Short mmCIF file of C-alpha atoms and ligand atoms in Angstrom, two decimals:
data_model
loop_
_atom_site.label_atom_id
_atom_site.label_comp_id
_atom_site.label_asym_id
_atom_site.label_seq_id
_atom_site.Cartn_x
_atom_site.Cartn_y
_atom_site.Cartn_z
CA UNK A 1 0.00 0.00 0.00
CA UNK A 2 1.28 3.86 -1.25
CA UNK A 3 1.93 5.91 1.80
CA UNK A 4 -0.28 8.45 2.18
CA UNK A 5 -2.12 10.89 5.03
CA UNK A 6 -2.26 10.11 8.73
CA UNK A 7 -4.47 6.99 10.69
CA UNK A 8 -6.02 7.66 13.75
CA UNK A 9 -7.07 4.57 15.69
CA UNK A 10 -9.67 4.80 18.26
CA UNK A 11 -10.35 1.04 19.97
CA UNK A 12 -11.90 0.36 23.69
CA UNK A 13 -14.28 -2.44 24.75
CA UNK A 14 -17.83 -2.16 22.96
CA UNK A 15 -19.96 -0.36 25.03
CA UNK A 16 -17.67 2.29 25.95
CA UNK A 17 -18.69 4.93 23.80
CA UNK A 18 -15.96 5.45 21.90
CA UNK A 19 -18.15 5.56 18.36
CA UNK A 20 -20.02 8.17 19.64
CA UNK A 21 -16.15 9.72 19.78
CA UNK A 22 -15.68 8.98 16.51
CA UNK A 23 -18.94 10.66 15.21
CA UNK A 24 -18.24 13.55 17.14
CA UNK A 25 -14.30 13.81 15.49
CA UNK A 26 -15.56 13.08 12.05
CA UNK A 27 -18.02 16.26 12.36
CA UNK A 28 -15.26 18.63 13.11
CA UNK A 29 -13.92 20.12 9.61
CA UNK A 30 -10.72 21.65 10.51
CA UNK A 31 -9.41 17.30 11.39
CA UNK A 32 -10.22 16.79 7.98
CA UNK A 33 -10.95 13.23 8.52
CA UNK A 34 -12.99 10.26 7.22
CA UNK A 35 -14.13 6.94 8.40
CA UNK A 36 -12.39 3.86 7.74
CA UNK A 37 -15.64 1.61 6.61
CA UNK A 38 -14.82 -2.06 7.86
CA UNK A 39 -16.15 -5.08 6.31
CA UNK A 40 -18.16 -7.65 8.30
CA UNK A 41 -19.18 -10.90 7.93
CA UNK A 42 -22.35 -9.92 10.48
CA UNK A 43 -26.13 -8.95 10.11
CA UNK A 44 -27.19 -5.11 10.37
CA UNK A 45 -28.28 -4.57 13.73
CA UNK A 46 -31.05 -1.59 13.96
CA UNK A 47 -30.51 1.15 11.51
CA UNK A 48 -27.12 0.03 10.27
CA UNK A 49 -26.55 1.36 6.55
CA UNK A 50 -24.48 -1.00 4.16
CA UNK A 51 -21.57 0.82 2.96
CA UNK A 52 -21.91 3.90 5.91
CA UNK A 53 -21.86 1.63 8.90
CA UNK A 54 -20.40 -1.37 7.87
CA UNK A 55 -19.88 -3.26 4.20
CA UNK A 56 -21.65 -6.04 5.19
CA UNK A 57 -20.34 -8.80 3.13
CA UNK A 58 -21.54 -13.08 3.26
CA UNK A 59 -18.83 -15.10 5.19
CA UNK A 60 -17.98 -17.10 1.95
CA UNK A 61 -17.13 -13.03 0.30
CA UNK A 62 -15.37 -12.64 3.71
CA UNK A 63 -12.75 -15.40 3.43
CA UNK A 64 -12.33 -14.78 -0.35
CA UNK A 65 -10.83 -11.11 -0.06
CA UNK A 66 -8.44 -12.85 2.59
CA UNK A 67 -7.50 -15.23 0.82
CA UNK A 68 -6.83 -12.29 -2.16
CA UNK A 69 -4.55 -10.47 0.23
CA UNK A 70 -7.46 -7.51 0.46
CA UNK A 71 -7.52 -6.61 3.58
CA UNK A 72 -5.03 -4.52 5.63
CA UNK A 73 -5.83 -6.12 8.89
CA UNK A 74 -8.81 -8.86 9.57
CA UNK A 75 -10.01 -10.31 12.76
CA UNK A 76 -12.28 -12.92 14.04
CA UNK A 77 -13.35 -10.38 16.56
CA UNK A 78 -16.67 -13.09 18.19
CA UNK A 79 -16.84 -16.70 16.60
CA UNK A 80 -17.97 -16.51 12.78
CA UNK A 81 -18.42 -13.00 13.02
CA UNK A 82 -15.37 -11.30 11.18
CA UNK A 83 -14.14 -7.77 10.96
CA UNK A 84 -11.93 -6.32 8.27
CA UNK A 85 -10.45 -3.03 6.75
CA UNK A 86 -10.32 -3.22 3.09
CA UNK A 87 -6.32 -1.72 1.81
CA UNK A 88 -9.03 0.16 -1.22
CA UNK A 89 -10.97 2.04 1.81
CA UNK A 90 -7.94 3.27 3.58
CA UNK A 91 -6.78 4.28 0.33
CA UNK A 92 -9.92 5.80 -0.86
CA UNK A 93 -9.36 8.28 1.99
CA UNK A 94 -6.11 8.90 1.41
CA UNK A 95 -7.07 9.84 -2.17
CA UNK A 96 -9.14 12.44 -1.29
CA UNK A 97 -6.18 14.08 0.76
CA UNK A 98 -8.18 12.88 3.90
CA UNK A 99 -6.93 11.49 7.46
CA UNK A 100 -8.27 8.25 8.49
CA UNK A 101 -10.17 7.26 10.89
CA UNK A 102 -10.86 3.73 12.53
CA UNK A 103 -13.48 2.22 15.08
CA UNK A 104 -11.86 -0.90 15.56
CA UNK A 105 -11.22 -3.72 17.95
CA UNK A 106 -8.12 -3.28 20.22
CA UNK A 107 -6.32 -6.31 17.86
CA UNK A 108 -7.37 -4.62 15.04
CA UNK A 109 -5.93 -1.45 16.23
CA UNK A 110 -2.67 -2.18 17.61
CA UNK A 111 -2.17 -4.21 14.15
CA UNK A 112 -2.57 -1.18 12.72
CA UNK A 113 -0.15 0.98 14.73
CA UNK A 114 2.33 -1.55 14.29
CA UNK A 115 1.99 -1.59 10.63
CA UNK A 116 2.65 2.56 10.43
CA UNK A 117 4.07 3.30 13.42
CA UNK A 118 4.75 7.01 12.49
CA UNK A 119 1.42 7.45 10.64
CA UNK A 120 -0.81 6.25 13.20
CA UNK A 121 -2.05 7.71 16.44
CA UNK A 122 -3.27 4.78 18.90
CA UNK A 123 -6.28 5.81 21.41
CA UNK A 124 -7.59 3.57 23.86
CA UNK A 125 -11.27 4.47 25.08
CA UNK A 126 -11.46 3.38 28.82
CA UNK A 127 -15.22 2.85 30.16
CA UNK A 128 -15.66 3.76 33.99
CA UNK A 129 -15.81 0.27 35.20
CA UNK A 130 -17.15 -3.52 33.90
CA UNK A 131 -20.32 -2.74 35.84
CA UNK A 132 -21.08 0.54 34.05
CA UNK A 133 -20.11 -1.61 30.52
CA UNK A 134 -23.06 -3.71 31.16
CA UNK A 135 -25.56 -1.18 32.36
CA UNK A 136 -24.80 0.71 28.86
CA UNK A 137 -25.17 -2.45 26.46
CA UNK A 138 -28.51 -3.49 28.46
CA UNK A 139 -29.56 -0.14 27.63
CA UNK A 140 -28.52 -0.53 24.17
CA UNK A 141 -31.28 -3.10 23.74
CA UNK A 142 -29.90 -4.27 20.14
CA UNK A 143 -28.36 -7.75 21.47
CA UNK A 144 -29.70 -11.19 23.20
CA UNK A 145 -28.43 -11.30 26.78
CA UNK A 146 -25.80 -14.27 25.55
CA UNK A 147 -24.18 -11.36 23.09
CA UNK A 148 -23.81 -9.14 25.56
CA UNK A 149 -22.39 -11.68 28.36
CA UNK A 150 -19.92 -12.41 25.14
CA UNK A 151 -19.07 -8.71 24.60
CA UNK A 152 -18.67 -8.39 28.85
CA UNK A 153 -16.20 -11.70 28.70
CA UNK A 154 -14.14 -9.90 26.10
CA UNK A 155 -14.19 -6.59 27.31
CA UNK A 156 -11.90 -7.66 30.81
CA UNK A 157 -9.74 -9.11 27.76
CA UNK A 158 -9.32 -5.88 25.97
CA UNK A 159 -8.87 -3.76 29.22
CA UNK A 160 -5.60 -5.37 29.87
CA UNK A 161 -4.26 -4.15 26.77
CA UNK A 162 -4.68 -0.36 27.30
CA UNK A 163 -0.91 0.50 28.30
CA UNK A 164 0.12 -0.49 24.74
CA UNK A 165 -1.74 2.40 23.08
CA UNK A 166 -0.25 5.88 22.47
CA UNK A 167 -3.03 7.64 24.41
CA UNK A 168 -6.10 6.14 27.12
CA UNK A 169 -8.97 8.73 27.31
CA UNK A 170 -11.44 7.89 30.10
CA UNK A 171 -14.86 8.23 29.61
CA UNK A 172 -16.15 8.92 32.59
CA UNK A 173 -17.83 12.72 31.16
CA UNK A 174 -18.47 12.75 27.32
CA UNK A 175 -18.20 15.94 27.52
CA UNK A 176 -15.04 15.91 28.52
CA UNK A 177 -13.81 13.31 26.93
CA UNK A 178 -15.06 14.69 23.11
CA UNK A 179 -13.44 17.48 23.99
CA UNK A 180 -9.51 15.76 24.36
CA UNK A 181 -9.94 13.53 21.73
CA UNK A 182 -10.19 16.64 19.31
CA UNK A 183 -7.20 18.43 21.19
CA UNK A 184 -5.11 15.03 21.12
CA UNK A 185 -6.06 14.43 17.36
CA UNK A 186 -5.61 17.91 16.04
CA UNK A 187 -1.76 18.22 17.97
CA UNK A 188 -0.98 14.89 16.52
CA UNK A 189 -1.86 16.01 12.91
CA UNK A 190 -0.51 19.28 13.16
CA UNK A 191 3.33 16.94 13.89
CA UNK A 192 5.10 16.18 11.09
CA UNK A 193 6.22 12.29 11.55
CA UNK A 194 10.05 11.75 11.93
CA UNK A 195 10.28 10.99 7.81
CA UNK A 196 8.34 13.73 6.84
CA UNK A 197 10.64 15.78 9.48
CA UNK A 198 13.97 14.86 7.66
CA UNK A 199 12.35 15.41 4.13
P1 5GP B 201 -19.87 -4.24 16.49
O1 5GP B 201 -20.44 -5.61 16.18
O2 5GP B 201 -20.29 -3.76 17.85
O3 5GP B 201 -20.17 -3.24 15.42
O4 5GP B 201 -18.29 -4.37 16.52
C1 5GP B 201 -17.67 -5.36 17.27
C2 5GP B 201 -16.20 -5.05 17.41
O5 5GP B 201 -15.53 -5.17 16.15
C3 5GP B 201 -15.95 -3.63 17.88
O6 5GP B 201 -14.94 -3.66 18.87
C4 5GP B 201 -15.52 -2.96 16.62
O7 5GP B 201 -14.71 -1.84 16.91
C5 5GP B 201 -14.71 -4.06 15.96
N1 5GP B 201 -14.42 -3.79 14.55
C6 5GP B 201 -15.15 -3.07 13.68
N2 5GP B 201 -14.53 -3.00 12.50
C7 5GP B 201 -13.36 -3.66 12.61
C8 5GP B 201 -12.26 -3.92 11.71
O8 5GP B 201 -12.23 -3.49 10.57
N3 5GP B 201 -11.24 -4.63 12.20
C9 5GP B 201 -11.22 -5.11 13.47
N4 5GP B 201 -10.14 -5.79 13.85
N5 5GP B 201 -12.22 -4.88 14.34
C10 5GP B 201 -13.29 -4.18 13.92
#
């Protein structure tokens, strides 16, 4: 894949409110970013909108573009239901002289960061506590009580890998926590990487 603008990875337990984040990011204009739409082998849940949301893709399409090499990273994030980011999205984006942005499981993330290390800003979303996590998918209502047990069991998972991200925002007040993701986004773009520094 070309090298091209900057990535900017937000990941965090489901639940933790870090695509309302995201939203919020992708409405300010002067970040001049775009979201990174991932390809899953799941159904739509609610209002979900195919190419907006998610590409939502049959698990026989799934394991063909991995197979072809298509994807930039890919993850079997619960059983039989697989995550992707498509190389042609991220460099759709880039095309358009646009910063990325991802909403992505904390593999998928750190996968990421590891690929472009200089390129990509890492931000872990932290929720208050496991106890708060499951008051907030209950609410949710889209999920069978065995999905969200699922999404608890892997949350404790993902906690414990916080420390390797650039940045952990809690989210204990949106407010507040809207409010340093566009300061810690908008100070990372402004840096020129090391490369770009010796140019
Ligand atoms: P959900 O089913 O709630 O939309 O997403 C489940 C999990 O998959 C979330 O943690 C979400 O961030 C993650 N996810 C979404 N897209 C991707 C992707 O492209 N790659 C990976 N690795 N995870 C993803």
């Amino acid at each position: 894949m070309k090298k091209g603008g900057k990535l900017i990875v937000f990941s965090a337990p489901s639940g933790s409110g870090k695509t309302t984040i995201v939203q919020y990011l992708l409405q300010q204009e002067d970040l001049n970013l775009d979201f990174s739409v991932s390809a899953t082998s799941r159904d739509p849940r609610g209002d979900e909108v195919h190419g907006e949301d998610y590409y939502f893709i049959s698990l026989k399409d799934f394991k063909q573009h991995i197979k072809n090499g298509d994807f930039l990273e890919w993850e079997e994030v619960y059983r039989d239901n697989f995550y992707g980011t498509l190389k042609s999205e991220v460099e759709r984006i880039w095309a358009q002289g646009k910063n990325v942005i991802f909403d992505i499981d904390v593999v998928g993330g750190l996968r990421i960061k590891k690929k472009y290390p200089e390129q990509t800003l890492a931000v872990f979303v932290k929720p208050p506590s496991i106890d708060e996590l499951k008051i907030r998918l209950k609410k949710r209502k889209t999920e069978s009580d065995e999905r969200i047990n699922m999404r608890i069991a892997k949350a404790s998972v993902e906690l414990a890998t916080a420390p390797q991200f650039d940045y952990i925002i809690e989210n204990n007040n949106l407010k507040k926590a809207l409010q340093e993701s566009h300061d810690l986004v908008a100070d990372f773009l402004q840096k020129k990487t090391p490369s770009e520094a010796s140019e």
